[in-house]
Amino acid sequence: MITNTLNDGQLVALYLNGNEGGFEVLIERHQARIFTSIHLIVKDRYIAEDLRQETFIKALNTINAGRYNDEGKFQPWIMRIAHNLAIDHFRKNKRFPCIVMEDGSNIFNTLEFSEAPYETIQEQKDTKNKLLAFIQELPEVQREVLVMRHYMEMSFQDIAESTGVSINTALGRMRYALINLRKKMIKNKNAYDQNIYPK
Amino acid sequence: MPMTKTFTQNDLIRYLYDETSLEEAREIQLAILCNGSLQEEYNNLNATKLMLDELLETGTSSSLQSSRSKV
């Protein structure tokens, strides 16, 4: 059994030495960040799942072909693959819009089956959907930095380089993204409270 | 009274995302303790950051199973 104490580089080395469990731990470790980053770009959870799968397959093919040489920086490398796939998909499909709900989700993604109490699931889902929608409402430059820093875990320096701005601009955009999100959540909460407890 | 350095709002963002040196982090922590408005701003930013973590989700397991089967 492989423990979670091994770092990414050690897990890649383990996989290259014939232990497939090494890559399975990498999937477990990074799949949530990859899924969420892609989901925020393509705005459709099923497409995000497909692209996450494609990300891991692409990574595997590169490793299997002996072309992985990222000096132990597995996470930024695989996040770049995910980001590129998501952006490619987004660009390709811009001409073929799907039906998107008010909260930004695809209309076909609303069906879900679960054994947890309906109210709890609904409340959690509502909060998440609102937050997703608020992120989509952010100015593009703020949303971009937020996804890259928070979900893809890129450093502000890397973000500045890949978006062609100064590090201070990247930091400022992140700050405004967080401030704007907070304002939107507070405004939403107040509107909700006034509906439930009208004055 | 301890001397505290002045920090920009961007420094606070770097601190929030663990991108400061140990020394800088200590100084910012001190500044947050001594400055009420900085403390409030940090708390607000941190609360929003924590909220963003709630969006981290895995999707369904079927596509992951499929990725694993390729290993």
Short mmCIF file of C-alpha atoms in Angstrom, two decimals:
data_model
loop_
_atom_site.label_atom_id
_atom_site.label_comp_id
_atom_site.label_asym_id
_atom_site.label_seq_id
_atom_site.Cartn_x
_atom_site.Cartn_y
_atom_site.Cartn_z
CA MET A 1 0.00 0.00 0.00
CA ILE A 2 1.28 3.47 -0.89
CA THR A 3 1.00 6.09 1.80
CA ASN A 4 0.04 9.67 1.19
CA THR A 5 3.34 10.86 2.65
CA LEU A 6 5.14 10.45 -0.67
CA ASN A 7 5.48 13.63 -2.70
CA ASP A 8 4.33 13.90 -6.30
CA GLY A 9 7.80 13.36 -7.74
CA GLN A 10 8.24 10.18 -5.70
CA LEU A 11 4.85 8.91 -6.87
CA VAL A 12 5.76 9.51 -10.52
CA ALA A 13 9.03 7.66 -9.95
CA LEU A 14 7.13 4.80 -8.31
CA TYR A 15 4.80 4.56 -11.30
CA LEU A 16 7.74 4.62 -13.70
CA ASN A 17 9.23 1.73 -11.75
CA GLY A 18 6.14 -0.34 -12.45
CA ASN A 19 3.94 0.42 -9.43
CA GLU A 20 0.64 1.60 -10.93
CA GLY A 21 -0.62 2.60 -7.50
CA GLY A 22 1.71 5.59 -7.71
CA PHE A 23 -0.41 7.20 -10.39
CA GLU A 24 -3.64 6.26 -8.64
CA VAL A 25 -2.54 8.28 -5.60
CA LEU A 26 -1.73 11.21 -7.90
CA ILE A 27 -5.26 11.00 -9.35
CA GLU A 28 -6.77 10.96 -5.85
CA ARG A 29 -4.60 13.89 -4.75
CA HIS A 30 -5.24 16.25 -7.65
CA GLN A 31 -8.61 15.32 -9.13
CA ALA A 32 -10.74 17.80 -7.11
CA ARG A 33 -8.65 20.84 -8.04
CA ILE A 34 -8.48 19.76 -11.66
CA PHE A 35 -12.23 19.15 -11.84
CA THR A 36 -13.16 22.46 -10.18
CA SER A 37 -10.73 24.51 -12.30
CA ILE A 38 -12.07 23.01 -15.51
CA HIS A 39 -15.67 23.31 -14.33
CA LEU A 40 -15.23 27.04 -13.72
CA ILE A 41 -13.93 27.49 -17.25
CA VAL A 42 -16.27 25.26 -19.28
CA LYS A 43 -19.29 25.75 -16.97
CA ASP A 44 -20.60 22.22 -17.50
CA ARG A 45 -19.91 19.45 -15.00
CA TYR A 46 -20.16 16.55 -17.44
CA ILE A 47 -17.77 18.18 -19.88
CA ALA A 48 -15.53 18.98 -16.90
CA GLU A 49 -15.52 15.29 -15.96
CA ASP A 50 -14.61 14.28 -19.51
CA LEU A 51 -11.84 16.85 -19.67
CA ARG A 52 -10.49 15.79 -16.28
CA GLN A 53 -10.29 12.24 -17.58
CA GLU A 54 -8.58 13.49 -20.73
CA THR A 55 -6.11 15.42 -18.55
CA PHE A 56 -5.04 12.28 -16.67
CA ILE A 57 -4.81 10.26 -19.88
CA LYS A 58 -2.69 12.93 -21.52
CA ALA A 59 -0.43 13.05 -18.46
CA LEU A 60 -0.12 9.26 -18.46
CA ASN A 61 0.73 9.15 -22.16
CA THR A 62 3.43 11.75 -21.67
CA ILE A 63 4.90 9.90 -18.69
CA ASN A 64 4.69 6.53 -20.47
CA ALA A 65 6.44 7.96 -23.51
CA GLY A 66 9.30 9.09 -21.26
CA ARG A 67 8.61 12.75 -22.03
CA TYR A 68 7.80 13.84 -18.47
CA ASN A 69 10.60 16.00 -17.21
CA ASP A 70 9.24 18.64 -14.95
CA GLU A 71 11.81 18.44 -12.19
CA GLY A 72 9.34 17.38 -9.53
CA LYS A 73 6.74 20.02 -10.32
CA PHE A 74 3.94 17.63 -11.14
CA GLN A 75 1.02 19.77 -9.98
CA PRO A 76 1.72 22.92 -12.05
CA TRP A 77 2.42 20.64 -15.02
CA ILE A 78 -0.85 18.69 -14.83
CA MET A 79 -2.81 21.87 -14.04
CA ARG A 80 -1.41 23.42 -17.22
CA ILE A 81 -2.62 20.39 -19.21
CA ALA A 82 -6.08 20.76 -17.63
CA HIS A 83 -6.17 24.51 -18.24
CA ASN A 84 -5.16 24.13 -21.90
CA LEU A 85 -7.77 21.44 -22.52
CA ALA A 86 -10.47 23.56 -20.87
CA ILE A 87 -9.54 26.69 -22.81
CA ASP A 88 -9.39 24.73 -26.10
CA HIS A 89 -12.82 23.31 -25.41
CA PHE A 90 -14.22 26.70 -24.43
CA ARG A 91 -12.94 28.30 -27.64
CA LYS A 92 -14.18 25.47 -29.88
CA ASN A 93 -17.65 25.49 -28.37
CA LYS A 94 -18.20 29.21 -28.17
CA ARG A 95 -20.03 29.00 -31.49
CA PHE A 96 -22.36 26.25 -30.25
CA PRO A 97 -23.88 27.52 -27.01
CA CYS A 98 -25.75 25.05 -24.84
CA ILE A 99 -28.75 25.86 -22.66
CA VAL A 100 -27.35 27.40 -19.49
CA MET A 101 -29.42 27.88 -16.34
CA GLU A 102 -29.54 31.09 -14.32
CA ASP A 103 -26.86 29.73 -11.99
CA GLY A 104 -24.51 28.98 -14.89
CA SER A 105 -25.05 25.22 -15.02
CA ASN A 106 -26.07 23.27 -18.07
CA ILE A 107 -29.77 22.43 -18.03
CA PHE A 108 -29.00 18.72 -18.31
CA ASN A 109 -26.79 18.77 -15.23
CA THR A 110 -29.58 19.45 -12.79
CA LEU A 111 -30.70 15.85 -12.32
CA GLU A 112 -29.10 14.22 -9.33
CA PHE A 113 -29.83 11.25 -7.11
CA SER A 114 -28.74 11.01 -3.52
CA GLU A 115 -29.66 9.43 -0.22
CA ALA A 116 -28.97 12.50 1.96
CA PRO A 117 -31.95 14.60 3.20
CA TYR A 118 -33.40 16.71 0.42
CA GLU A 119 -33.31 20.02 2.33
CA THR A 120 -29.66 19.68 3.30
CA ILE A 121 -28.62 18.83 -0.21
CA GLN A 122 -30.74 21.62 -1.61
CA GLU A 123 -29.28 24.24 0.75
CA GLN A 124 -25.71 23.18 0.01
CA LYS A 125 -26.44 23.07 -3.68
CA ASP A 126 -28.05 26.53 -3.61
CA THR A 127 -25.03 28.07 -1.87
CA LYS A 128 -22.61 26.39 -4.26
CA ASN A 129 -24.65 27.36 -7.29
CA LYS A 130 -24.84 30.97 -6.12
CA LEU A 131 -21.09 31.08 -5.55
CA LEU A 132 -20.47 29.53 -8.97
CA ALA A 133 -22.75 32.11 -10.55
CA PHE A 134 -21.03 34.97 -8.69
CA ILE A 135 -17.63 33.75 -9.88
CA GLN A 136 -18.96 33.74 -13.45
CA GLU A 137 -20.17 37.32 -12.98
CA LEU A 138 -16.70 38.58 -12.04
CA PRO A 139 -14.79 40.57 -14.66
CA GLU A 140 -12.86 38.08 -16.80
CA VAL A 141 -9.42 39.22 -15.62
CA GLN A 142 -10.43 38.74 -11.97
CA ARG A 143 -12.02 35.34 -12.60
CA GLU A 144 -8.93 34.20 -14.47
CA VAL A 145 -6.56 35.03 -11.59
CA LEU A 146 -8.94 33.53 -9.04
CA VAL A 147 -9.14 30.18 -10.88
CA MET A 148 -5.40 30.10 -11.53
CA ARG A 149 -4.41 30.94 -7.95
CA HIS A 150 -7.09 29.32 -5.84
CA TYR A 151 -7.93 26.19 -7.79
CA MET A 152 -4.90 25.61 -9.99
CA GLU A 153 -2.54 26.71 -7.21
CA MET A 154 -0.28 28.68 -9.55
CA SER A 155 1.92 31.26 -7.84
CA PHE A 156 1.18 34.95 -8.41
CA GLN A 157 4.52 35.20 -10.21
CA ASP A 158 3.55 32.40 -12.63
CA ILE A 159 0.12 33.96 -13.15
CA ALA A 160 1.70 37.34 -13.88
CA GLU A 161 3.99 35.74 -16.45
CA SER A 162 1.33 33.68 -18.17
CA THR A 163 -1.17 36.55 -18.35
CA GLY A 164 1.39 39.21 -19.31
CA VAL A 165 0.84 41.55 -16.36
CA SER A 166 2.91 42.65 -13.39
CA ILE A 167 2.74 40.69 -10.15
CA ASN A 168 1.09 43.68 -8.46
CA THR A 169 -1.66 43.70 -11.07
CA ALA A 170 -2.24 39.97 -10.54
CA LEU A 171 -2.38 40.50 -6.75
CA GLY A 172 -4.74 43.45 -7.14
CA ARG A 173 -7.06 41.45 -9.39
CA MET A 174 -7.16 38.63 -6.85
CA ARG A 175 -7.96 41.07 -4.08
CA TYR A 176 -10.81 42.65 -6.02
CA ALA A 177 -12.12 39.20 -6.99
CA LEU A 178 -12.33 38.21 -3.31
CA ILE A 179 -13.85 41.56 -2.28
CA ASN A 180 -16.44 41.43 -5.07
CA LEU A 181 -17.40 37.85 -4.23
CA ARG A 182 -17.88 38.75 -0.59
CA LYS A 183 -20.06 41.74 -1.49
CA LYS A 184 -22.21 39.57 -3.74
CA MET A 185 -22.61 36.87 -1.08
CA ILE A 186 -23.59 39.44 1.57
CA LYS A 187 -26.04 41.13 -0.79
CA ASN A 188 -27.54 37.74 -1.64
CA LYS A 189 -27.84 36.79 2.03
CA ASN A 190 -29.58 40.07 2.86
CA ALA A 191 -32.03 39.61 0.00
CA TYR A 192 -32.70 36.05 1.18
CA ASP A 193 -33.28 37.18 4.81
CA GLN A 194 -35.69 39.90 3.69
CA ASN A 195 -37.71 37.35 1.74
CA ILE A 196 -37.95 35.00 4.70
CA TYR A 197 -38.45 37.67 7.38
CA PRO A 198 -40.12 40.65 5.63
CA LYS A 199 -40.10 43.87 7.66
CA MET B 1 4.78 49.39 21.95
CA PRO B 2 6.11 47.11 19.19
CA MET B 3 7.19 48.73 15.95
CA THR B 4 5.18 47.44 13.03
CA LYS B 5 5.95 47.87 9.36
CA THR B 6 3.36 49.18 6.95
CA PHE B 7 1.99 46.64 4.53
CA THR B 8 0.12 47.07 1.30
CA GLN B 9 -3.13 45.29 0.55
CA ASN B 10 -1.25 43.20 -2.00
CA ASP B 11 1.07 41.99 0.78
CA LEU B 12 -2.00 40.81 2.62
CA ILE B 13 -3.05 38.76 -0.43
CA ARG B 14 0.43 37.22 -0.65
CA TYR B 15 0.18 36.35 3.05
CA LEU B 16 -3.30 34.88 2.58
CA TYR B 17 -1.92 32.56 -0.10
CA ASP B 18 1.30 31.66 1.76
CA GLU B 19 3.56 33.50 -0.63
CA THR B 20 5.51 35.49 1.95
CA SER B 21 8.81 34.58 3.54
CA LEU B 22 8.72 33.40 7.14
CA GLU B 23 10.05 36.77 8.28
CA GLU B 24 7.43 38.72 6.28
CA ALA B 25 4.69 36.42 7.56
CA ARG B 26 5.67 37.14 11.17
CA GLU B 27 5.66 40.89 10.53
CA ILE B 28 2.27 40.75 8.79
CA GLN B 29 0.82 38.69 11.65
CA LEU B 30 1.99 41.34 14.07
CA ALA B 31 0.55 44.12 11.94
CA ILE B 32 -2.80 42.29 11.77
CA LEU B 33 -2.85 42.00 15.56
CA CYS B 34 -2.10 45.69 16.04
CA ASN B 35 -4.27 47.18 13.33
CA GLY B 36 -8.04 46.77 13.58
CA SER B 37 -8.89 47.66 9.99
CA LEU B 38 -6.14 45.40 8.63
CA GLN B 39 -7.49 42.64 10.85
CA GLU B 40 -11.00 43.14 9.53
CA GLU B 41 -9.82 43.12 5.92
CA TYR B 42 -7.80 39.97 6.51
CA ASN B 43 -10.74 38.22 8.19
CA ASN B 44 -13.05 39.12 5.31
CA LEU B 45 -10.58 37.97 2.68
CA ASN B 46 -9.91 34.75 4.56
CA ALA B 47 -13.62 34.00 4.99
CA THR B 48 -14.12 34.36 1.24
CA LYS B 49 -11.09 32.19 0.55
CA LEU B 50 -12.49 29.44 2.80
CA MET B 51 -15.81 29.70 1.04
CA LEU B 52 -14.11 29.05 -2.29
CA ASP B 53 -12.85 25.73 -0.95
CA GLU B 54 -16.44 24.57 -0.66
CA LEU B 55 -16.61 24.52 -4.44
CA LEU B 56 -13.87 21.94 -4.62
CA GLU B 57 -15.67 18.86 -5.77
CA THR B 58 -14.86 15.66 -7.49
CA GLY B 59 -17.74 15.25 -9.94
CA THR B 60 -18.94 11.67 -10.39
CA SER B 61 -16.66 8.73 -9.83
CA SER B 62 -17.33 7.01 -13.16
CA SER B 63 -14.95 9.17 -15.16
CA LEU B 64 -12.29 8.71 -12.48
CA GLN B 65 -12.74 4.94 -12.63
CA SER B 66 -12.19 5.25 -16.32
CA SER B 67 -8.96 7.23 -15.80
CA ARG B 68 -7.78 4.60 -13.33
CA SER B 69 -8.51 1.78 -15.74
CA LYS B 70 -6.11 3.40 -18.19
CA VAL B 71 -3.27 3.21 -15.65
#
